[in-house]
Amino acid sequence: MASNETPRQWLQRTASRGARWSRLSVLAGTLSTLVLLVQAWCIATIAQRMVIDSTDFSALVTPLLLLPPAFIARGLLVRARTICGARGGIEIRQSVRRELLERIAVLGPLWARRQHSATLSNRIWDQVDALQGFYADYRPQMLLCGIIPIIILIAVAPLSWAAALILIATGPLIPINMAMVGIGAKKRQEDQFLEMGRMSRHFLDTLQGLSTLKLFGVSKRQADEVHTTSESFRRRTMRVLRLAFLSSAVLEFFASVSIALLALYLGFVYLGQFHFGMYDHGINLFMGLFILILAPEFYQPLRELGVHYHAKAQAEAAAEDLMPILNRRVFERDTDQPAWQPKGSLALSLEGLTARYAGRSSAALDDISIEIRAQEMLAVIGPSGAGKSTLLNVLMGFMHPEAGSLNVLESDQTPRALIDIRSDDWQLQIAWVGQTAVIVSGTLAENLRLANAEASDQDLLDALEQAALQQWLTGLPDGLDTRLGEGGRAVSGGQARRIALARAFLRDARLVLLDEPTASLDQASERLVMEALARLCKGRTVVLLTHRMELLALADRVLMLDQGRVQALETLDNLRAPGGPLARSVSAHPSETRDV
């Protein structure tokens, strides 16, 4: 994918995702024009034979019978064109949104955390939705602008070359005006998107800090700032809409003047003032009426294109903001690597591994060389900023080292570098439980199947039992179908943490990563979580981040980090021995839980 791709090129390339609907929309519009020719012929024939030729009623039967079906068919084709255009736009938007979410997943949580959540959600929803008008209306209409006028010119030119010449000469007035309007429309749309992002960030920050604002008595002042921001966005939106409405009015004016010129020419021909442009057969009532019926349709595609021109400016502005994410270069493993499925326990080897965050001068992990044995629990401790979370991010594949290597060792297998394993295969072998358990709005079963979409109901029940949630489950009104989260049943912190553990059981991964799994829990919940952790970690390789002495006691070895470097890697007993780094953390009362 070219890094210098323009928004217009990206929009054209992306259009292929809904090409079938776009083709059907254009086909329906073309057939609608052909049906219009039949309508015009019927109306002009009836007028000619009744008013000028004074023929019998029998001569009017054919056009009278054709006219009603033609009206019905044209209405159905216009509806089909609208539906096909809308379906094409929806299909493309869904594809772009899916690609955007996949790209965000590839970029990882480290990148996502650096983005403001309001800006990110604005891109995923509002800016992707801004593409709808371009693909549903503007692009099919642009193709019809090259088809419908040609069909009408082919029908009109044999009757009067002068009428055809008037159509050809006045037609470009509308696209020229559209181009002039478009210069300012895109800039205004870009400004509106920027203002929308700023307003979204400001409003979300205000909501998140509302309790603090009330505590300090400045909520009223903040409300005034929200009003000012929303007013600024309203004014920018009205400027965009004003430009769209004014451009539509100008397009209608040019189209009306052009049709008036054609009608004026035909009028002077009937008065005998003009004697050109008629070939040798002259222009009778049938020809004049036929041409006048078709004339508005000649300009209609151009007028509709002008009406939808702001959709093009809106889509280009949205594409310009989405492309940096969609085209962002990320660390990519070799996609030709065969699928990887470990056959036994996993061990990890870090050799001279150095990792650094973007824009930071100091390394978060500096020349780390350790072995994580198969089926061992390795606890990682250290002060804030020591590199503990960075180590987890490296192990999960969200952060890639700038030096050194991370190798995966299976039992009786040759060590394999992590970069040689496809990221989806690797992450399938990881179960992660963090400090904050995410509960989505949905049923309990849906929350659990986030870890394993193919899990049966019995698998879910077994996982809940392993996570000490069976008793809680029996008290739920609808069992696994009980709705949780927003609009559903409230879940306590301890219950949410054990739901996260149940997901880990469902994952059945070889490698378990734990980040302060008992943080902020009461003693009863902590005890249940620790019992579930003991069951989860059995027979698996575990890396545990914690400051709790009770959790450290479960570990086979403890890794001490400080400023990204290894300070010690020993058993807990050796670290707590007299003169050891943790000697001072030994409580005078062994039953008392202490932080280290």
Coordinates of C-alpha atoms in Angstrom, one line a residue:
M1 CA 0.0 0.0 0.0
A2 CA 1.5 3.3 -1.1
S3 CA 2.3 5.7 1.7
N4 CA 1.7 8.7 -0.6
E5 CA -1.9 7.6 -1.5
T6 CA -4.3 10.5 -1.6
P7 CA -7.8 10.4 0.0
R8 CA -9.4 10.3 -3.4
Q9 CA -7.3 7.3 -4.5
W10 CA -8.1 5.6 -1.2
L11 CA -11.8 6.2 -1.7
Q12 CA -11.7 4.8 -5.3
R13 CA -9.8 1.7 -4.2
T14 CA -12.1 1.1 -1.3
A15 CA -15.1 1.3 -3.6
S16 CA -14.3 -2.2 -5.0
R17 CA -15.7 -3.7 -1.7
G18 CA -19.2 -2.7 -2.7
A19 CA -18.8 -2.8 -6.4
R20 CA -21.7 -5.2 -7.1
W21 CA -24.2 -2.9 -5.4
S22 CA -22.7 0.2 -7.2
R23 CA -23.1 -1.6 -10.6
L24 CA -26.7 -2.5 -9.8
S25 CA -27.4 1.1 -8.8
V26 CA -26.0 2.4 -12.0
L27 CA -27.9 -0.2 -14.0
A28 CA -31.1 0.7 -12.4
G29 CA -30.5 4.4 -13.1
T30 CA -29.7 3.6 -16.8
L31 CA -32.8 1.5 -17.2
S32 CA -34.9 4.3 -15.6
T33 CA -33.7 6.7 -18.3
L34 CA -34.6 4.2 -21.1
V35 CA -38.0 3.9 -19.6
L36 CA -38.3 7.7 -19.6
L37 CA -37.7 7.6 -23.3
V38 CA -40.8 5.3 -23.6
Q39 CA -42.8 7.8 -21.4
A40 CA -41.7 10.8 -23.4
W41 CA -42.6 9.0 -26.7
C42 CA -46.1 8.0 -25.3
I43 CA -46.9 11.6 -24.1
A44 CA -45.6 13.3 -27.2
T45 CA -47.4 10.8 -29.5
I46 CA -50.7 11.3 -27.7
A47 CA -50.4 15.1 -27.9
Q48 CA -49.4 15.0 -31.6
R49 CA -52.2 12.6 -32.7
M50 CA -54.9 14.3 -30.6
V51 CA -54.1 18.0 -31.2
I52 CA -52.5 18.1 -34.6
D53 CA -53.4 14.9 -36.5
S54 CA -57.0 14.6 -35.0
T55 CA -56.8 10.8 -35.4
D56 CA -59.2 8.2 -34.1
F57 CA -59.0 6.9 -30.6
S58 CA -57.7 3.6 -31.9
A59 CA -54.5 5.3 -32.8
L60 CA -54.0 6.3 -29.1
V61 CA -54.4 2.8 -27.7
T62 CA -50.8 1.7 -27.9
P63 CA -49.3 4.8 -26.1
L64 CA -52.1 4.9 -23.6
L65 CA -51.5 1.2 -22.7
L66 CA -47.7 1.7 -22.5
L67 CA -47.8 4.9 -20.3
P68 CA -49.0 3.5 -16.9
P69 CA -46.6 0.5 -16.9
A70 CA -43.8 2.9 -17.8
F71 CA -44.6 5.1 -14.8
I72 CA -44.7 2.1 -12.5
A73 CA -41.5 0.6 -13.9
R74 CA -39.7 3.9 -13.6
G75 CA -40.8 4.3 -10.0
L76 CA -39.6 0.8 -9.1
L77 CA -36.3 1.4 -10.8
V78 CA -35.7 4.6 -8.9
R79 CA -36.4 2.8 -5.7
A80 CA -34.1 -0.1 -6.7
R81 CA -31.3 2.4 -7.5
T82 CA -31.7 4.0 -4.1
I83 CA -31.7 0.7 -2.2
C84 CA -28.7 -0.7 -4.1
G85 CA -26.7 2.5 -3.5
A86 CA -27.5 2.4 0.2
R87 CA -26.6 -1.3 0.5
G88 CA -23.3 -0.6 -1.2
G89 CA -22.5 2.2 1.1
I90 CA -23.4 0.0 4.2
E91 CA -21.3 -2.9 2.9
I92 CA -18.3 -0.6 2.4
R93 CA -18.7 1.1 5.8
Q94 CA -18.9 -2.2 7.6
S95 CA -15.7 -3.4 5.7
V96 CA -13.8 -0.2 6.6
R97 CA -15.0 -0.3 10.2
R98 CA -13.9 -3.9 10.5
E99 CA -10.5 -3.1 8.9
L100 CA -10.1 -0.1 11.3
L101 CA -10.9 -2.2 14.4
E102 CA -8.5 -5.0 13.2
R103 CA -5.8 -2.4 12.6
I104 CA -6.3 -1.0 16.1
A105 CA -6.0 -4.5 17.4
V106 CA -2.8 -5.0 15.5
L107 CA -1.4 -1.7 16.8
G108 CA -2.2 -3.0 20.2
P109 CA -3.3 -1.5 23.5
L110 CA -0.1 0.5 24.0
W111 CA -1.0 2.6 20.9
A112 CA -4.7 2.7 21.7
R113 CA -3.9 4.1 25.2
R114 CA -2.0 7.0 23.7
Q115 CA -5.1 8.0 21.7
H116 CA -8.0 10.0 23.3
S117 CA -10.9 7.6 23.6
A118 CA -13.3 10.2 22.3
T119 CA -11.2 10.8 19.2
L120 CA -10.8 7.1 18.6
S121 CA -14.6 6.4 18.9
N122 CA -15.2 9.4 16.7
R123 CA -13.1 7.9 14.0
I124 CA -14.6 4.4 14.3
W125 CA -18.2 5.6 14.2
D126 CA -18.7 9.2 12.9
Q127 CA -16.0 9.4 10.3
V128 CA -16.7 5.9 8.9
D129 CA -20.4 6.9 8.7
A130 CA -19.3 10.0 6.8
L131 CA -18.4 7.7 3.9
Q132 CA -22.0 6.6 3.3
G133 CA -23.1 9.5 1.2
F134 CA -20.1 9.2 -1.1
Y135 CA -20.6 5.5 -1.9
A136 CA -24.4 5.4 -1.7
D137 CA -25.1 8.6 -3.7
Y138 CA -22.2 10.5 -5.1
R139 CA -20.1 7.8 -6.8
P140 CA -23.1 6.0 -8.6
Q141 CA -24.4 9.5 -9.6
M142 CA -21.0 10.4 -11.0
L143 CA -21.1 7.3 -13.2
L144 CA -24.6 8.0 -14.3
C145 CA -23.5 11.5 -15.3
G146 CA -21.5 9.9 -18.0
I147 CA -24.3 7.6 -19.2
I148 CA -27.7 9.4 -18.9
P149 CA -26.7 12.6 -20.9
I150 CA -25.3 10.5 -23.7
I151 CA -28.5 8.4 -24.0
I152 CA -30.6 11.6 -24.1
L153 CA -28.2 13.2 -26.7
I154 CA -28.5 10.1 -28.9
A155 CA -32.3 10.5 -28.7
V156 CA -32.4 14.2 -29.3
A157 CA -29.7 14.7 -31.9
P158 CA -31.6 13.0 -34.8
L159 CA -34.6 15.3 -34.2
S160 CA -32.7 18.6 -33.9
W161 CA -28.9 19.2 -33.9
A162 CA -29.5 22.7 -32.5
A163 CA -31.3 21.4 -29.5
A164 CA -28.5 18.8 -28.9
L165 CA -25.9 21.7 -29.3
I166 CA -27.8 23.7 -26.6
L167 CA -27.7 20.7 -24.2
I168 CA -24.0 20.2 -24.9
A169 CA -23.1 23.9 -24.4
T170 CA -25.1 24.5 -21.2
G171 CA -24.3 21.1 -19.6
P172 CA -20.8 22.0 -18.4
L173 CA -22.0 25.1 -16.5
I174 CA -23.2 22.8 -13.6
P175 CA -19.9 20.8 -13.2
I176 CA -17.9 24.0 -13.3
N177 CA -20.0 25.5 -10.5
M178 CA -19.6 22.2 -8.6
A179 CA -15.8 22.4 -8.8
M180 CA -15.8 26.0 -7.5
V181 CA -18.0 25.0 -4.6
G182 CA -15.9 21.9 -3.8
I183 CA -12.8 24.0 -3.2
G184 CA -14.3 25.5 -0.1
A185 CA -16.5 22.5 0.9
K186 CA -13.6 20.1 1.6
K187 CA -11.8 22.6 3.8
R188 CA -15.0 23.4 5.8
Q189 CA -15.7 19.7 6.2
E190 CA -12.1 19.1 7.5
D191 CA -12.6 21.9 10.0
Q192 CA -15.9 20.4 11.1
F193 CA -14.3 17.0 11.8
L194 CA -11.5 18.6 13.8
E195 CA -14.1 20.6 15.8
M196 CA -16.2 17.4 16.3
G197 CA -13.1 15.6 17.7
R198 CA -12.3 18.5 20.0
M199 CA -15.9 18.7 21.3
S200 CA -16.0 14.9 21.8
R201 CA -12.7 14.9 23.8
H202 CA -13.9 17.9 25.9
F203 CA -17.3 16.5 26.7
L204 CA -15.9 13.1 27.6
D205 CA -13.2 14.6 29.9
T206 CA -15.9 16.7 31.5
L207 CA -18.1 13.7 32.2
Q208 CA -15.2 11.7 33.6
G209 CA -14.2 14.5 35.9
L210 CA -17.7 15.6 36.8
S211 CA -17.4 14.6 40.5
T212 CA -14.1 16.4 40.9
L213 CA -15.6 19.5 39.2
K214 CA -18.5 19.5 41.6
L215 CA -16.1 19.0 44.6
F216 CA -14.2 22.1 43.7
G217 CA -17.4 24.1 42.8
V218 CA -16.5 24.8 39.2
S219 CA -19.1 22.7 37.5
K220 CA -21.1 25.8 36.4
R221 CA -18.1 27.3 34.7
Q222 CA -17.4 24.0 33.0
A223 CA -21.0 23.9 31.8
D224 CA -20.4 27.3 30.2
E225 CA -17.3 25.9 28.4
V226 CA -19.3 22.9 27.1
H227 CA -21.9 25.3 25.8
T228 CA -19.2 27.4 24.1
T229 CA -17.7 24.4 22.5
S230 CA -21.0 23.0 21.2
E231 CA -21.9 26.4 19.8
S232 CA -18.6 26.5 17.9
F233 CA -19.4 23.1 16.5
R234 CA -23.0 24.2 15.6
R235 CA -21.7 27.3 13.7
R236 CA -19.2 25.2 11.7
T237 CA -22.0 22.7 10.9
M238 CA -24.3 25.4 9.7
R239 CA -21.6 26.8 7.5
V240 CA -21.2 23.4 5.8
L241 CA -25.0 23.1 5.4
R242 CA -25.3 26.6 4.2
L243 CA -22.7 26.0 1.5
A244 CA -24.5 22.8 0.5
F245 CA -27.9 24.5 0.2
L246 CA -26.6 27.5 -1.6
S247 CA -24.7 25.3 -4.1
S248 CA -27.9 23.4 -4.7
A249 CA -29.8 26.6 -5.4
V250 CA -27.1 27.7 -7.9
L251 CA -27.3 24.4 -9.7
E252 CA -31.1 24.6 -9.9
F253 CA -30.7 28.1 -11.4
F254 CA -28.3 27.0 -14.1
A255 CA -30.4 24.0 -15.0
S256 CA -33.6 26.2 -15.2
V257 CA -31.8 28.7 -17.4
S258 CA -30.5 26.0 -19.7
I259 CA -34.0 24.4 -20.1
A260 CA -35.4 27.9 -20.7
L261 CA -32.9 28.5 -23.5
L262 CA -34.0 25.2 -25.1
A263 CA -37.7 26.1 -24.7
L264 CA -37.0 29.6 -26.2
Y265 CA -35.3 28.0 -29.2
L266 CA -38.3 25.7 -29.8
G267 CA -40.8 28.6 -29.4
F268 CA -39.0 30.7 -32.0
V269 CA -38.9 27.7 -34.4
Y270 CA -42.7 27.3 -34.0
L271 CA -43.1 31.1 -34.6
G272 CA -41.1 30.8 -37.8
Q273 CA -38.3 33.0 -36.5
F274 CA -35.6 30.3 -36.5
H275 CA -35.0 28.1 -39.5
F276 CA -31.9 26.2 -38.4
G277 CA -31.1 23.0 -36.5
M278 CA -34.0 21.0 -37.9
Y279 CA -32.5 19.0 -40.8
D280 CA -35.1 18.7 -43.6
H281 CA -38.0 17.4 -41.6
G282 CA -38.7 20.4 -39.4
I283 CA -39.9 20.2 -35.8
N284 CA -43.5 19.3 -35.2
L285 CA -45.3 19.1 -31.8
F286 CA -44.2 15.5 -31.2
M287 CA -40.5 16.4 -31.6
G288 CA -40.7 19.6 -29.5
L289 CA -42.6 18.0 -26.7
F290 CA -40.3 14.9 -26.8
I291 CA -37.2 17.1 -26.5
L292 CA -38.7 19.2 -23.7
I293 CA -39.7 16.2 -21.6
L294 CA -36.1 14.8 -21.9
A295 CA -34.3 18.1 -21.3
P296 CA -34.8 18.2 -17.5
E297 CA -33.5 14.6 -17.3
F298 CA -30.4 15.6 -19.2
Y299 CA -29.5 18.1 -16.4
Q300 CA -30.9 16.0 -13.5
P301 CA -27.9 13.7 -13.0
L302 CA -25.6 16.8 -12.9
R303 CA -28.0 18.5 -10.5
E304 CA -28.1 15.5 -8.2
L305 CA -24.3 15.2 -8.4
G306 CA -24.1 18.8 -7.2
V307 CA -26.5 18.1 -4.4
H308 CA -24.3 15.1 -3.3
Y309 CA -21.1 17.0 -3.9
H310 CA -20.7 17.8 -0.2
A311 CA -20.7 14.1 0.5
K312 CA -17.6 13.8 -1.6
A313 CA -15.9 16.6 0.4
Q314 CA -17.1 15.0 3.6
A315 CA -15.8 11.5 2.6
E316 CA -12.4 12.9 1.5
A317 CA -12.0 14.8 4.9
A318 CA -12.9 11.5 6.7
A319 CA -10.5 9.5 4.6
E320 CA -7.7 11.9 5.3
D321 CA -8.2 11.3 9.0
L322 CA -8.7 7.5 8.7
M323 CA -5.8 6.8 6.4
P324 CA -3.0 7.4 8.9
I325 CA -4.4 4.6 11.0
L326 CA -5.2 2.2 8.2
N327 CA -1.9 2.8 6.5
R328 CA 0.2 2.9 9.6
R329 CA 3.2 0.6 9.4
V330 CA 3.4 -2.0 12.2
F331 CA 5.7 -4.8 13.0
E332 CA 4.6 -7.7 10.8
R333 CA 5.6 -11.3 11.1
D334 CA 6.1 -13.4 8.1
T335 CA 2.5 -14.3 7.0
D336 CA 3.8 -17.3 5.0
Q337 CA 4.8 -19.1 8.3
P338 CA 2.8 -22.3 8.8
A339 CA 0.2 -22.5 11.5
W340 CA 1.7 -23.1 14.9
Q341 CA 0.2 -25.2 17.7
P342 CA 2.4 -26.2 20.7
K343 CA 2.2 -29.8 21.7
G344 CA 3.4 -29.4 25.2
S345 CA 4.3 -27.0 27.9
L346 CA 5.9 -23.7 27.0
A347 CA 9.2 -22.2 28.3
L348 CA 10.5 -18.8 27.3
S349 CA 14.0 -17.5 26.9
L350 CA 14.9 -13.8 26.8
E351 CA 18.3 -13.1 25.6
G352 CA 19.7 -9.5 25.7
L353 CA 16.2 -8.1 25.3
T354 CA 15.9 -4.4 25.1
A355 CA 12.6 -2.6 24.6
R356 CA 11.9 1.2 24.4
Y357 CA 8.7 3.2 24.1
A358 CA 8.5 5.7 21.2
G359 CA 9.9 9.1 22.1
R360 CA 11.6 7.9 25.2
S361 CA 15.4 8.1 25.5
S362 CA 15.8 5.5 28.3
A363 CA 14.9 1.8 27.7
A364 CA 11.9 0.4 29.5
L365 CA 13.7 -3.0 29.5
D366 CA 17.5 -3.0 29.3
D367 CA 19.5 -6.1 28.2
I368 CA 17.2 -8.6 30.0
S369 CA 18.4 -12.2 29.9
I370 CA 16.3 -14.7 31.8
E371 CA 14.8 -18.2 31.4
I372 CA 11.1 -18.8 32.2
R373 CA 10.8 -22.5 32.8
A374 CA 7.9 -24.7 31.6
Q375 CA 5.0 -25.0 34.1
E376 CA 6.7 -22.6 36.5
M377 CA 5.1 -19.5 38.2
L378 CA 7.4 -16.5 37.9
A379 CA 6.5 -13.6 40.0
V380 CA 7.7 -10.2 38.9
I381 CA 8.1 -7.3 41.4
G382 CA 9.7 -3.9 41.4
P383 CA 8.9 -0.2 41.9
S384 CA 6.7 1.8 39.6
G385 CA 8.5 2.2 36.3
A386 CA 10.7 -0.8 36.8
G387 CA 9.5 -2.4 33.5
K388 CA 7.0 -5.0 34.8
S389 CA 4.1 -4.0 32.5
T390 CA 6.6 -3.6 29.6
L391 CA 7.7 -7.2 30.1
L392 CA 4.0 -8.4 29.9
N393 CA 3.5 -6.3 26.8
V394 CA 6.5 -7.9 25.2
L395 CA 5.4 -11.4 26.1
M396 CA 1.9 -10.7 24.7
G397 CA 3.4 -9.5 21.4
F398 CA 2.0 -5.9 21.8
M399 CA 5.5 -4.4 22.0
H400 CA 8.5 -5.5 19.9
P401 CA 12.0 -5.3 21.2
E402 CA 14.6 -3.1 19.5
A403 CA 17.4 -5.5 20.4
G404 CA 17.8 -9.1 21.7
S405 CA 15.4 -12.0 21.2
L406 CA 12.5 -13.8 22.7
N407 CA 12.5 -17.5 22.0
V408 CA 9.7 -20.0 22.7
L409 CA 10.8 -23.5 23.8
E410 CA 8.5 -26.5 23.6
S411 CA 9.2 -29.8 25.2
D412 CA 11.5 -31.8 23.0
Q413 CA 11.4 -29.1 20.3
T414 CA 13.9 -26.7 18.8
P415 CA 13.6 -23.2 20.2
R416 CA 11.6 -20.9 18.0
A417 CA 11.9 -17.1 17.9
L418 CA 8.6 -15.3 18.7
I419 CA 8.9 -13.2 15.5
D420 CA 8.7 -16.5 13.5
I421 CA 5.3 -17.3 15.0
R422 CA 2.1 -15.7 13.7
S423 CA 0.7 -13.3 16.2
D424 CA -2.8 -14.8 16.2
D425 CA -1.3 -18.3 16.8
W426 CA 0.8 -16.9 19.7
Q427 CA -2.0 -15.0 21.4
L428 CA -4.3 -18.1 21.3
Q429 CA -1.8 -19.6 23.7
I430 CA -2.1 -16.7 26.2
A431 CA -4.6 -16.2 29.0
W432 CA -4.4 -12.7 30.6
V433 CA -6.1 -11.5 33.8
G434 CA -5.5 -7.9 34.6
Q435 CA -6.4 -5.5 37.4
T436 CA -9.6 -4.4 35.7
A437 CA -12.0 -7.0 34.4
V438 CA -14.1 -5.8 31.4
I439 CA -17.7 -6.7 31.6
V440 CA -19.5 -6.0 28.3
S441 CA -23.2 -5.3 28.0
G442 CA -24.7 -8.7 27.2
T443 CA -25.5 -12.1 28.8
L444 CA -23.1 -13.9 31.1
A445 CA -22.6 -16.5 28.4
E446 CA -21.6 -13.8 25.9
N447 CA -19.2 -12.4 28.4
L448 CA -17.6 -15.8 28.9
R449 CA -17.4 -16.7 25.2
L450 CA -15.2 -13.7 24.6
A451 CA -12.4 -16.1 25.5
N452 CA -13.7 -19.0 23.4
A453 CA -16.5 -18.5 20.9
E454 CA -17.0 -22.2 20.4
A455 CA -17.4 -23.1 24.1
S456 CA -20.5 -25.2 24.9
D457 CA -22.8 -24.3 27.8
Q458 CA -21.3 -27.2 29.8
D459 CA -17.8 -25.7 29.2
L460 CA -19.1 -22.4 30.6
L461 CA -20.5 -24.1 33.7
D462 CA -17.2 -25.9 34.3
A463 CA -15.3 -22.6 34.0
L464 CA -17.6 -20.9 36.4
E465 CA -17.1 -23.7 38.9
Q466 CA -13.3 -23.5 38.6
A467 CA -13.6 -19.7 39.2
A468 CA -15.7 -20.2 42.4
L469 CA -18.8 -18.7 40.7
Q470 CA -21.1 -21.6 40.8
Q471 CA -23.0 -20.4 43.9
W472 CA -23.3 -16.9 42.4
L473 CA -24.7 -18.5 39.2
T474 CA -27.5 -20.3 41.0
G475 CA -28.7 -17.0 42.3
L476 CA -29.0 -15.4 38.9
P477 CA -32.6 -15.2 37.6
D478 CA -31.8 -16.5 34.0
G479 CA -28.6 -18.4 34.6
L480 CA -26.2 -18.1 31.7
D481 CA -28.7 -15.9 29.9
T482 CA -28.7 -13.2 32.6
R483 CA -27.7 -9.8 31.2
L484 CA -24.7 -8.1 32.8
G485 CA -23.3 -4.7 32.4
E486 CA -25.3 -1.6 31.3
G487 CA -29.0 -2.3 31.5
G488 CA -28.4 -5.6 33.2
R489 CA -27.4 -7.1 36.6
A490 CA -24.7 -5.3 38.5
V491 CA -21.4 -7.2 39.1
S492 CA -19.1 -6.5 42.1
G493 CA -15.3 -6.1 41.7
G494 CA -14.6 -9.6 43.0
Q495 CA -17.3 -11.2 40.8
A496 CA -15.9 -9.4 37.7
R497 CA -12.4 -10.6 38.6
R498 CA -13.6 -14.2 38.8
I499 CA -15.5 -13.9 35.5
A500 CA -12.1 -12.9 34.0
L501 CA -10.6 -16.0 35.6
A502 CA -13.4 -18.1 34.2
R503 CA -12.5 -16.7 30.7
A504 CA -8.9 -17.8 31.4
F505 CA -10.1 -21.3 32.2
L506 CA -12.1 -21.4 28.9
R507 CA -9.0 -20.2 27.0
D508 CA -7.1 -23.3 28.2
A509 CA -3.8 -21.5 27.2
R510 CA -0.3 -22.7 27.8
L511 CA 0.9 -19.3 29.1
V512 CA -1.0 -17.3 31.8
L513 CA -0.1 -13.7 32.4
L514 CA -1.5 -12.1 35.6
D515 CA -1.3 -8.4 36.5
E516 CA -2.2 -7.7 40.1
P517 CA -5.1 -10.1 40.0
T518 CA -6.2 -9.5 43.6
A519 CA -5.8 -5.7 43.6
S520 CA -8.6 -3.7 45.3
L521 CA -10.5 -6.8 46.6
D522 CA -11.9 -7.4 50.0
Q523 CA -10.5 -10.3 52.0
A524 CA -13.3 -12.7 51.1
S525 CA -13.1 -12.0 47.4
E526 CA -9.3 -12.1 47.5
R527 CA -9.4 -15.6 49.1
L528 CA -11.7 -16.9 46.4
V529 CA -9.6 -15.4 43.6
M530 CA -6.4 -16.9 45.1
E531 CA -8.0 -20.3 45.3
A532 CA -9.1 -20.0 41.6
L533 CA -5.7 -18.8 40.7
A534 CA -4.1 -21.9 42.2
R535 CA -6.3 -24.1 40.1
L536 CA -5.7 -22.0 36.9
C537 CA -1.9 -22.0 37.2
K538 CA -1.6 -25.7 37.7
G539 CA 0.3 -27.3 34.8
R540 CA 0.7 -23.9 33.0
T541 CA 3.6 -21.5 32.6
V542 CA 2.7 -18.4 34.6
V543 CA 4.1 -14.8 34.8
L544 CA 2.6 -12.9 37.7
L545 CA 2.9 -9.2 38.5
T546 CA 2.1 -8.5 42.1
H547 CA 3.1 -6.7 45.3
R548 CA 1.2 -9.1 47.6
M549 CA 3.2 -11.4 49.8
E550 CA 0.5 -14.1 49.7
L551 CA 0.7 -14.3 45.9
L552 CA 4.5 -14.3 46.0
A553 CA 4.3 -17.3 48.2
L554 CA 2.6 -19.2 45.3
A555 CA 5.5 -18.4 42.9
D556 CA 8.4 -20.8 42.1
R557 CA 10.8 -17.9 41.6
V558 CA 10.7 -14.2 41.9
L559 CA 12.1 -11.7 39.4
M560 CA 13.1 -8.3 40.7
L561 CA 13.3 -5.5 38.2
D562 CA 14.5 -1.9 38.7
Q563 CA 14.8 0.7 36.0
G564 CA 14.4 -2.0 33.3
R565 CA 17.3 -4.2 34.6
V566 CA 17.3 -7.5 36.5
Q567 CA 18.2 -7.0 40.1
A568 CA 17.6 -10.6 41.3
L569 CA 16.0 -13.9 40.2
E570 CA 15.6 -16.2 43.1
T571 CA 13.1 -18.2 45.1
L572 CA 11.1 -16.2 47.6
D573 CA 12.9 -17.9 50.6
N574 CA 16.3 -16.8 49.3
L575 CA 15.1 -13.2 48.7
R576 CA 13.6 -13.1 52.3
A577 CA 16.7 -14.6 53.9
P578 CA 18.7 -12.3 56.2
G579 CA 20.6 -9.9 54.1
G580 CA 18.3 -10.6 51.1
P581 CA 16.4 -7.8 49.1
L582 CA 13.1 -8.8 50.8
A583 CA 14.3 -9.4 54.3
R584 CA 12.7 -6.2 55.6
S585 CA 9.3 -7.2 54.2
V586 CA 9.0 -10.3 56.5
S587 CA 6.2 -9.6 58.9
A588 CA 6.6 -10.1 62.6
H589 CA 3.2 -11.8 62.3
P590 CA 3.4 -14.4 59.6
S591 CA -0.4 -14.6 59.2
E592 CA -0.5 -10.9 58.3
T593 CA -0.5 -10.1 54.6
R594 CA 2.1 -7.5 53.6
D595 CA 2.9 -5.6 50.4
V596 CA 6.5 -5.7 49.1

